[in-house]
Amino acid sequence: MTLGDLELTPLLDGFFRLDGGAMFGVVPKPLWAKRAPADERNRIHLGMRPLLVRGSTKRLIIDAGIGDKMDPKSVDIYGIDRARTLDHALADAGLTAADIEVVLASHLHFDHAGGFTEKSATGSLVPRFRNARYIVRTAEWHDATHPHERNRASYLAENFVPLKDAGVLDLMPDDGPIIPGVRVIRTGGHAMHHQIVMIESGGRTAVFTADLIPTTAHIDPPWIMGYDLYPMDTLAFKRAFVREAIEREYVIFFEHDPKVAAGYIREKDGRKYVEPLAA
Ligand SMILES: [Zn+2]
């Protein structure tokens, strides 16, 4: 889609599956299963949709999917299906990984940062976007490199430590601009330093909400993932954000929705729903 001077292209790094109960926290299964049916292992179907931003400045990608380094056990547990990967999606957009100049991380969990690195022919781990600078929030970098028992399974060092070793890492301490029209805002909640990306051009706003609103089934404020470390922070941020998104007609990019890459959040008779953006 076109947003002012910018061209926004939702990409896809394939699909995966996570436990439906964990994806909806305190919401009972009879309610969430209507929006997201579970498979025989109680998992729901999810996408991984990094966002490509192009304009007069640098070619930027937000997050990069799960990548190809997951071991067979994880591929089974998470039902990872990468018949179509980020490379296919970039090719459809007329690009290769080498054309990306800036890689921006919403946070460093493996389903967002897995595609940041790859194994080279000699088996060493190298940046996957070889001509890019990688931008990570300073405190998120700290948390990812100092995991605790509750978040250790989400932060895999192979996805981000090689960026520092290669000298392509730029740490950003606060909210602020990345390239013209693109800025980040910390949400907390999912992780203490999880951030969303505001994209503003031509008087319109699009938002890459990452794990604040992972799918269209998560637009109701209390539909919060059990994975979130600070769910009350998610609730406070999401309640205000969703109100703002409805009033100002933000285009929302849903990183994990299995079907809908982007849409508007609408409200009718007190019920919230997503009007998908025509592809
Ligand atoms: Zn995620």
PDB file of C-alpha atoms in Angstrom, residues 55-226:
ATOM      1  CA  GLY A  55      10.465   5.641   0.024  1.00  0.00           C
ATOM      2  CA  SER A  56      12.944   8.303  -0.931  1.00  0.00           C
ATOM      3  CA  THR A  57      15.262   7.236   1.888  1.00  0.00           C
ATOM      4  CA  LYS A  58      16.609   3.903   2.994  1.00  0.00           C
ATOM      5  CA  ARG A  59      14.924   0.555   2.401  1.00  0.00           C
ATOM      6  CA  LEU A  60      13.837  -0.652   5.820  1.00  0.00           C
ATOM      7  CA  ILE A  61      12.430  -3.911   7.120  1.00  0.00           C
ATOM      8  CA  ILE A  62      10.721  -4.288  10.502  1.00  0.00           C
ATOM      9  CA  ASP A  63      11.425  -7.703  12.074  1.00  0.00           C
ATOM     10  CA  ALA A  64      12.480 -10.657   9.929  1.00  0.00           C
ATOM     11  CA  GLY A  65      10.468 -13.707  10.935  1.00  0.00           C
ATOM     12  CA  ILE A  66      11.776 -16.937  12.436  1.00  0.00           C
ATOM     13  CA  GLY A  67      14.528 -17.704   9.901  1.00  0.00           C
ATOM     14  CA  ASP A  68      15.896 -21.138   9.056  1.00  0.00           C
ATOM     15  CA  LYS A  69      17.999 -22.001  12.124  1.00  0.00           C
ATOM     16  CA  MET A  70      15.335 -23.714  14.240  1.00  0.00           C
ATOM     17  CA  ASP A  71      16.149 -27.340  15.173  1.00  0.00           C
ATOM     18  CA  PRO A  72      13.831 -30.220  14.097  1.00  0.00           C
ATOM     19  CA  LYS A  73      12.296 -30.523  17.583  1.00  0.00           C
ATOM     20  CA  SER A  74      11.297 -26.844  17.582  1.00  0.00           C
ATOM     21  CA  VAL A  75      10.049 -27.072  13.997  1.00  0.00           C
ATOM     22  CA  ASP A  76       7.701 -29.819  15.225  1.00  0.00           C
ATOM     23  CA  ILE A  77       6.634 -28.123  18.474  1.00  0.00           C
ATOM     24  CA  TYR A  78       5.925 -24.817  16.772  1.00  0.00           C
ATOM     25  CA  GLY A  79       4.581 -26.348  13.544  1.00  0.00           C
ATOM     26  CA  ILE A  80       6.896 -24.125  11.534  1.00  0.00           C
ATOM     27  CA  ASP A  81       5.855 -24.030   7.873  1.00  0.00           C
ATOM     28  CA  ARG A  82       8.262 -22.066   5.692  1.00  0.00           C
ATOM     29  CA  ALA A  83       7.188 -23.325   2.286  1.00  0.00           C
ATOM     30  CA  ARG A  84       7.135 -19.596   1.537  1.00  0.00           C
ATOM     31  CA  THR A  85       9.868 -17.602   3.235  1.00  0.00           C
ATOM     32  CA  LEU A  86      10.996 -14.026   3.542  1.00  0.00           C
ATOM     33  CA  ASP A  87      13.276 -14.523   0.534  1.00  0.00           C
ATOM     34  CA  HIS A  88      10.249 -15.377  -1.634  1.00  0.00           C
ATOM     35  CA  ALA A  89       8.371 -12.364  -0.289  1.00  0.00           C
ATOM     36  CA  LEU A  90      11.326 -10.049  -0.961  1.00  0.00           C
ATOM     37  CA  ALA A  91      11.655 -11.462  -4.480  1.00  0.00           C
ATOM     38  CA  ASP A  92       7.953 -10.761  -5.064  1.00  0.00           C
ATOM     39  CA  ALA A  93       8.743  -7.160  -4.081  1.00  0.00           C
ATOM     40  CA  GLY A  94      11.649  -7.102  -6.552  1.00  0.00           C
ATOM     41  CA  LEU A  95      14.350  -7.243  -3.872  1.00  0.00           C
ATOM     42  CA  THR A  96      16.855  -9.535  -2.236  1.00  0.00           C
ATOM     43  CA  ALA A  97      18.127  -9.476   1.341  1.00  0.00           C
ATOM     44  CA  ALA A  98      21.176  -7.548   0.098  1.00  0.00           C
ATOM     45  CA  ASP A  99      18.942  -4.600  -0.867  1.00  0.00           C
ATOM     46  CA  ILE A 100      17.778  -3.971   2.702  1.00  0.00           C
ATOM     47  CA  GLU A 101      19.612  -1.064   4.338  1.00  0.00           C
ATOM     48  CA  VAL A 102      18.001  -0.869   7.771  1.00  0.00           C
ATOM     49  CA  VAL A 103      16.608  -3.699   9.902  1.00  0.00           C
ATOM     50  CA  LEU A 104      14.479  -2.564  12.834  1.00  0.00           C
ATOM     51  CA  ALA A 105      13.575  -4.888  15.719  1.00  0.00           C
ATOM     52  CA  SER A 106      10.256  -4.606  17.589  1.00  0.00           C
ATOM     53  CA  HIS A 107      11.939  -6.890  20.130  1.00  0.00           C
ATOM     54  CA  LEU A 108      14.325  -9.853  20.001  1.00  0.00           C
ATOM     55  CA  HIS A 109      12.082 -12.910  20.492  1.00  0.00           C
ATOM     56  CA  PHE A 110      12.906 -15.712  18.063  1.00  0.00           C
ATOM     57  CA  ASP A 111       9.788 -15.351  15.925  1.00  0.00           C
ATOM     58  CA  HIS A 112      10.821 -11.758  15.172  1.00  0.00           C
ATOM     59  CA  ALA A 113      14.627 -11.870  15.153  1.00  0.00           C
ATOM     60  CA  GLY A 114      15.247 -15.414  13.894  1.00  0.00           C
ATOM     61  CA  GLY A 115      15.708 -14.086  10.375  1.00  0.00           C
ATOM     62  CA  PHE A 116      18.299 -11.502  11.443  1.00  0.00           C
ATOM     63  CA  THR A 117      21.163 -13.993  11.060  1.00  0.00           C
ATOM     64  CA  GLU A 118      21.979 -17.066   9.009  1.00  0.00           C
ATOM     65  CA  LYS A 119      24.613 -19.776   8.850  1.00  0.00           C
ATOM     66  CA  SER A 120      27.342 -19.033   6.335  1.00  0.00           C
ATOM     67  CA  ALA A 121      28.877 -21.696   4.066  1.00  0.00           C
ATOM     68  CA  THR A 122      31.543 -22.274   6.716  1.00  0.00           C
ATOM     69  CA  GLY A 123      28.936 -22.710   9.447  1.00  0.00           C
ATOM     70  CA  SER A 124      29.534 -19.406  11.221  1.00  0.00           C
ATOM     71  CA  LEU A 125      26.604 -17.146  12.088  1.00  0.00           C
ATOM     72  CA  VAL A 126      26.478 -13.956  10.056  1.00  0.00           C
ATOM     73  CA  PRO A 127      24.035 -11.066   9.480  1.00  0.00           C
ATOM     74  CA  ARG A 128      21.401 -12.202   6.963  1.00  0.00           C
ATOM     75  CA  PHE A 129      21.009  -8.669   5.526  1.00  0.00           C
ATOM     76  CA  ARG A 130      24.647  -8.111   4.664  1.00  0.00           C
ATOM     77  CA  ASN A 131      24.374  -4.437   3.679  1.00  0.00           C
ATOM     78  CA  ALA A 132      22.155  -3.362   6.569  1.00  0.00           C
ATOM     79  CA  ARG A 133      22.513  -1.671   9.921  1.00  0.00           C
ATOM     80  CA  TYR A 134      20.368  -3.318  12.602  1.00  0.00           C
ATOM     81  CA  ILE A 135      18.540  -1.090  15.080  1.00  0.00           C
ATOM     82  CA  VAL A 136      17.633  -2.517  18.484  1.00  0.00           C
ATOM     83  CA  ARG A 137      16.391  -0.744  21.594  1.00  0.00           C
ATOM     84  CA  THR A 138      19.236  -0.564  24.137  1.00  0.00           C
ATOM     85  CA  ALA A 139      17.284  -1.979  27.078  1.00  0.00           C
ATOM     86  CA  GLU A 140      15.805  -4.759  24.939  1.00  0.00           C
ATOM     87  CA  TRP A 141      19.353  -5.712  23.960  1.00  0.00           C
ATOM     88  CA  HIS A 142      20.241  -5.839  27.635  1.00  0.00           C
ATOM     89  CA  ASP A 143      17.242  -8.019  28.498  1.00  0.00           C
ATOM     90  CA  ALA A 144      17.868 -10.361  25.549  1.00  0.00           C
ATOM     91  CA  THR A 145      21.489 -10.844  26.564  1.00  0.00           C
ATOM     92  CA  HIS A 146      20.591 -11.286  30.257  1.00  0.00           C
ATOM     93  CA  PRO A 147      17.598 -13.661  30.095  1.00  0.00           C
ATOM     94  CA  HIS A 148      15.885 -15.147  33.145  1.00  0.00           C
ATOM     95  CA  GLU A 149      13.957 -18.394  33.586  1.00  0.00           C
ATOM     96  CA  ARG A 150      10.703 -16.927  32.248  1.00  0.00           C
ATOM     97  CA  ASN A 151      12.020 -15.431  28.982  1.00  0.00           C
ATOM     98  CA  ARG A 152      15.065 -17.596  28.263  1.00  0.00           C
ATOM     99  CA  ALA A 153      13.245 -19.791  25.710  1.00  0.00           C
ATOM    100  CA  SER A 154      12.341 -16.685  23.655  1.00  0.00           C
ATOM    101  CA  TYR A 155      15.797 -15.096  23.418  1.00  0.00           C
ATOM    102  CA  LEU A 156      18.171 -17.184  21.323  1.00  0.00           C
ATOM    103  CA  ALA A 157      21.628 -15.602  21.257  1.00  0.00           C
ATOM    104  CA  GLU A 158      22.323 -16.968  17.753  1.00  0.00           C
ATOM    105  CA  ASN A 159      19.728 -14.517  16.413  1.00  0.00           C
ATOM    106  CA  PHE A 160      21.357 -11.320  17.641  1.00  0.00           C
ATOM    107  CA  VAL A 161      24.831 -11.690  19.222  1.00  0.00           C
ATOM    108  CA  PRO A 162      26.420 -12.212  15.758  1.00  0.00           C
ATOM    109  CA  LEU A 163      25.164  -8.730  14.799  1.00  0.00           C
ATOM    110  CA  LYS A 164      27.279  -7.170  17.513  1.00  0.00           C
ATOM    111  CA  ASP A 165      30.254  -9.324  16.550  1.00  0.00           C
ATOM    112  CA  ALA A 166      29.910  -8.154  12.939  1.00  0.00           C
ATOM    113  CA  GLY A 167      29.737  -4.489  13.981  1.00  0.00           C
ATOM    114  CA  VAL A 168      26.351  -3.858  12.343  1.00  0.00           C
ATOM    115  CA  LEU A 169      24.359  -3.201  15.520  1.00  0.00           C
ATOM    116  CA  ASP A 170      23.022   0.253  16.424  1.00  0.00           C
ATOM    117  CA  LEU A 171      21.501   0.533  19.881  1.00  0.00           C
ATOM    118  CA  MET A 172      18.803   3.138  20.353  1.00  0.00           C
ATOM    119  CA  PRO A 173      18.114   4.259  23.913  1.00  0.00           C
ATOM    120  CA  ASP A 174      14.684   5.898  23.564  1.00  0.00           C
ATOM    121  CA  ASP A 175      11.609   6.463  21.448  1.00  0.00           C
ATOM    122  CA  GLY A 176      12.385   8.397  18.296  1.00  0.00           C
ATOM    123  CA  PRO A 177      12.827   8.516  14.523  1.00  0.00           C
ATOM    124  CA  ILE A 178      14.509   5.723  12.547  1.00  0.00           C
ATOM    125  CA  ILE A 179      14.199   7.159   9.022  1.00  0.00           C
ATOM    126  CA  PRO A 180      11.948  10.051   7.925  1.00  0.00           C
ATOM    127  CA  GLY A 181       8.314   9.091   8.641  1.00  0.00           C
ATOM    128  CA  VAL A 182       9.198   6.091  10.794  1.00  0.00           C
ATOM    129  CA  ARG A 183       9.541   6.213  14.572  1.00  0.00           C
ATOM    130  CA  VAL A 184       9.335   3.792  17.475  1.00  0.00           C
ATOM    131  CA  ILE A 185       7.333   3.931  20.715  1.00  0.00           C
ATOM    132  CA  ARG A 186       7.925   1.650  23.685  1.00  0.00           C
ATOM    133  CA  THR A 187       4.813  -0.239  24.803  1.00  0.00           C
ATOM    134  CA  GLY A 188       6.251  -2.480  27.497  1.00  0.00           C
ATOM    135  CA  GLY A 189       3.851  -5.309  28.400  1.00  0.00           C
ATOM    136  CA  HIS A 190       4.851  -8.215  26.179  1.00  0.00           C
ATOM    137  CA  ALA A 191       8.447  -7.501  27.187  1.00  0.00           C
ATOM    138  CA  MET A 192       9.549  -4.514  29.256  1.00  0.00           C
ATOM    139  CA  HIS A 193      11.070  -2.833  26.189  1.00  0.00           C
ATOM    140  CA  HIS A 194       8.830  -4.119  23.405  1.00  0.00           C
ATOM    141  CA  GLN A 195       8.160  -1.346  20.889  1.00  0.00           C
ATOM    142  CA  ILE A 196       5.705  -0.586  18.085  1.00  0.00           C
ATOM    143  CA  VAL A 197       6.495   1.341  14.921  1.00  0.00           C
ATOM    144  CA  MET A 198       4.550   4.433  13.840  1.00  0.00           C
ATOM    145  CA  ILE A 199       4.722   5.214  10.122  1.00  0.00           C
ATOM    146  CA  GLU A 200       3.485   8.663   9.176  1.00  0.00           C
ATOM    147  CA  SER A 201       3.343  10.221   5.737  1.00  0.00           C
ATOM    148  CA  GLY A 202       0.948  12.343   3.694  1.00  0.00           C
ATOM    149  CA  GLY A 203      -1.190  13.026   6.767  1.00  0.00           C
ATOM    150  CA  ARG A 204      -1.894   9.329   7.338  1.00  0.00           C
ATOM    151  CA  THR A 205      -0.620   6.921   9.958  1.00  0.00           C
ATOM    152  CA  ALA A 206       0.102   3.210   9.807  1.00  0.00           C
ATOM    153  CA  VAL A 207       1.271   1.215  12.795  1.00  0.00           C
ATOM    154  CA  PHE A 208       3.236  -2.006  13.012  1.00  0.00           C
ATOM    155  CA  THR A 209       1.879  -3.250  16.340  1.00  0.00           C
ATOM    156  CA  ALA A 210       4.120  -6.329  16.670  1.00  0.00           C
ATOM    157  CA  ASP A 211       3.067  -8.304  19.776  1.00  0.00           C
ATOM    158  CA  LEU A 212       0.884  -5.537  21.231  1.00  0.00           C
ATOM    159  CA  ILE A 213      -1.924  -6.689  18.868  1.00  0.00           C
ATOM    160  CA  PRO A 214      -0.475  -9.822  17.248  1.00  0.00           C
ATOM    161  CA  THR A 215      -3.640 -10.834  15.335  1.00  0.00           C
ATOM    162  CA  THR A 216      -7.051  -9.420  14.493  1.00  0.00           C
ATOM    163  CA  ALA A 217      -8.401 -11.628  17.306  1.00  0.00           C
ATOM    164  CA  HIS A 218      -6.467  -9.518  19.841  1.00  0.00           C
ATOM    165  CA  ILE A 219      -8.059  -6.092  19.333  1.00  0.00           C
ATOM    166  CA  ASP A 220     -10.186  -6.270  22.486  1.00  0.00           C
ATOM    167  CA  PRO A 221      -8.004  -4.854  25.263  1.00  0.00           C
ATOM    168  CA  PRO A 222      -8.274  -7.832  27.691  1.00  0.00           C
ATOM    169  CA  TRP A 223      -7.424 -10.397  24.977  1.00  0.00           C
ATOM    170  CA  ILE A 224      -3.789 -10.463  26.050  1.00  0.00           C
ATOM    171  CA  MET A 225      -1.245 -13.199  25.473  1.00  0.00           C
ATOM    172  CA  GLY A 226      -0.238 -15.399  28.400  1.00  0.00           C
TER     173      GLY A 226
END
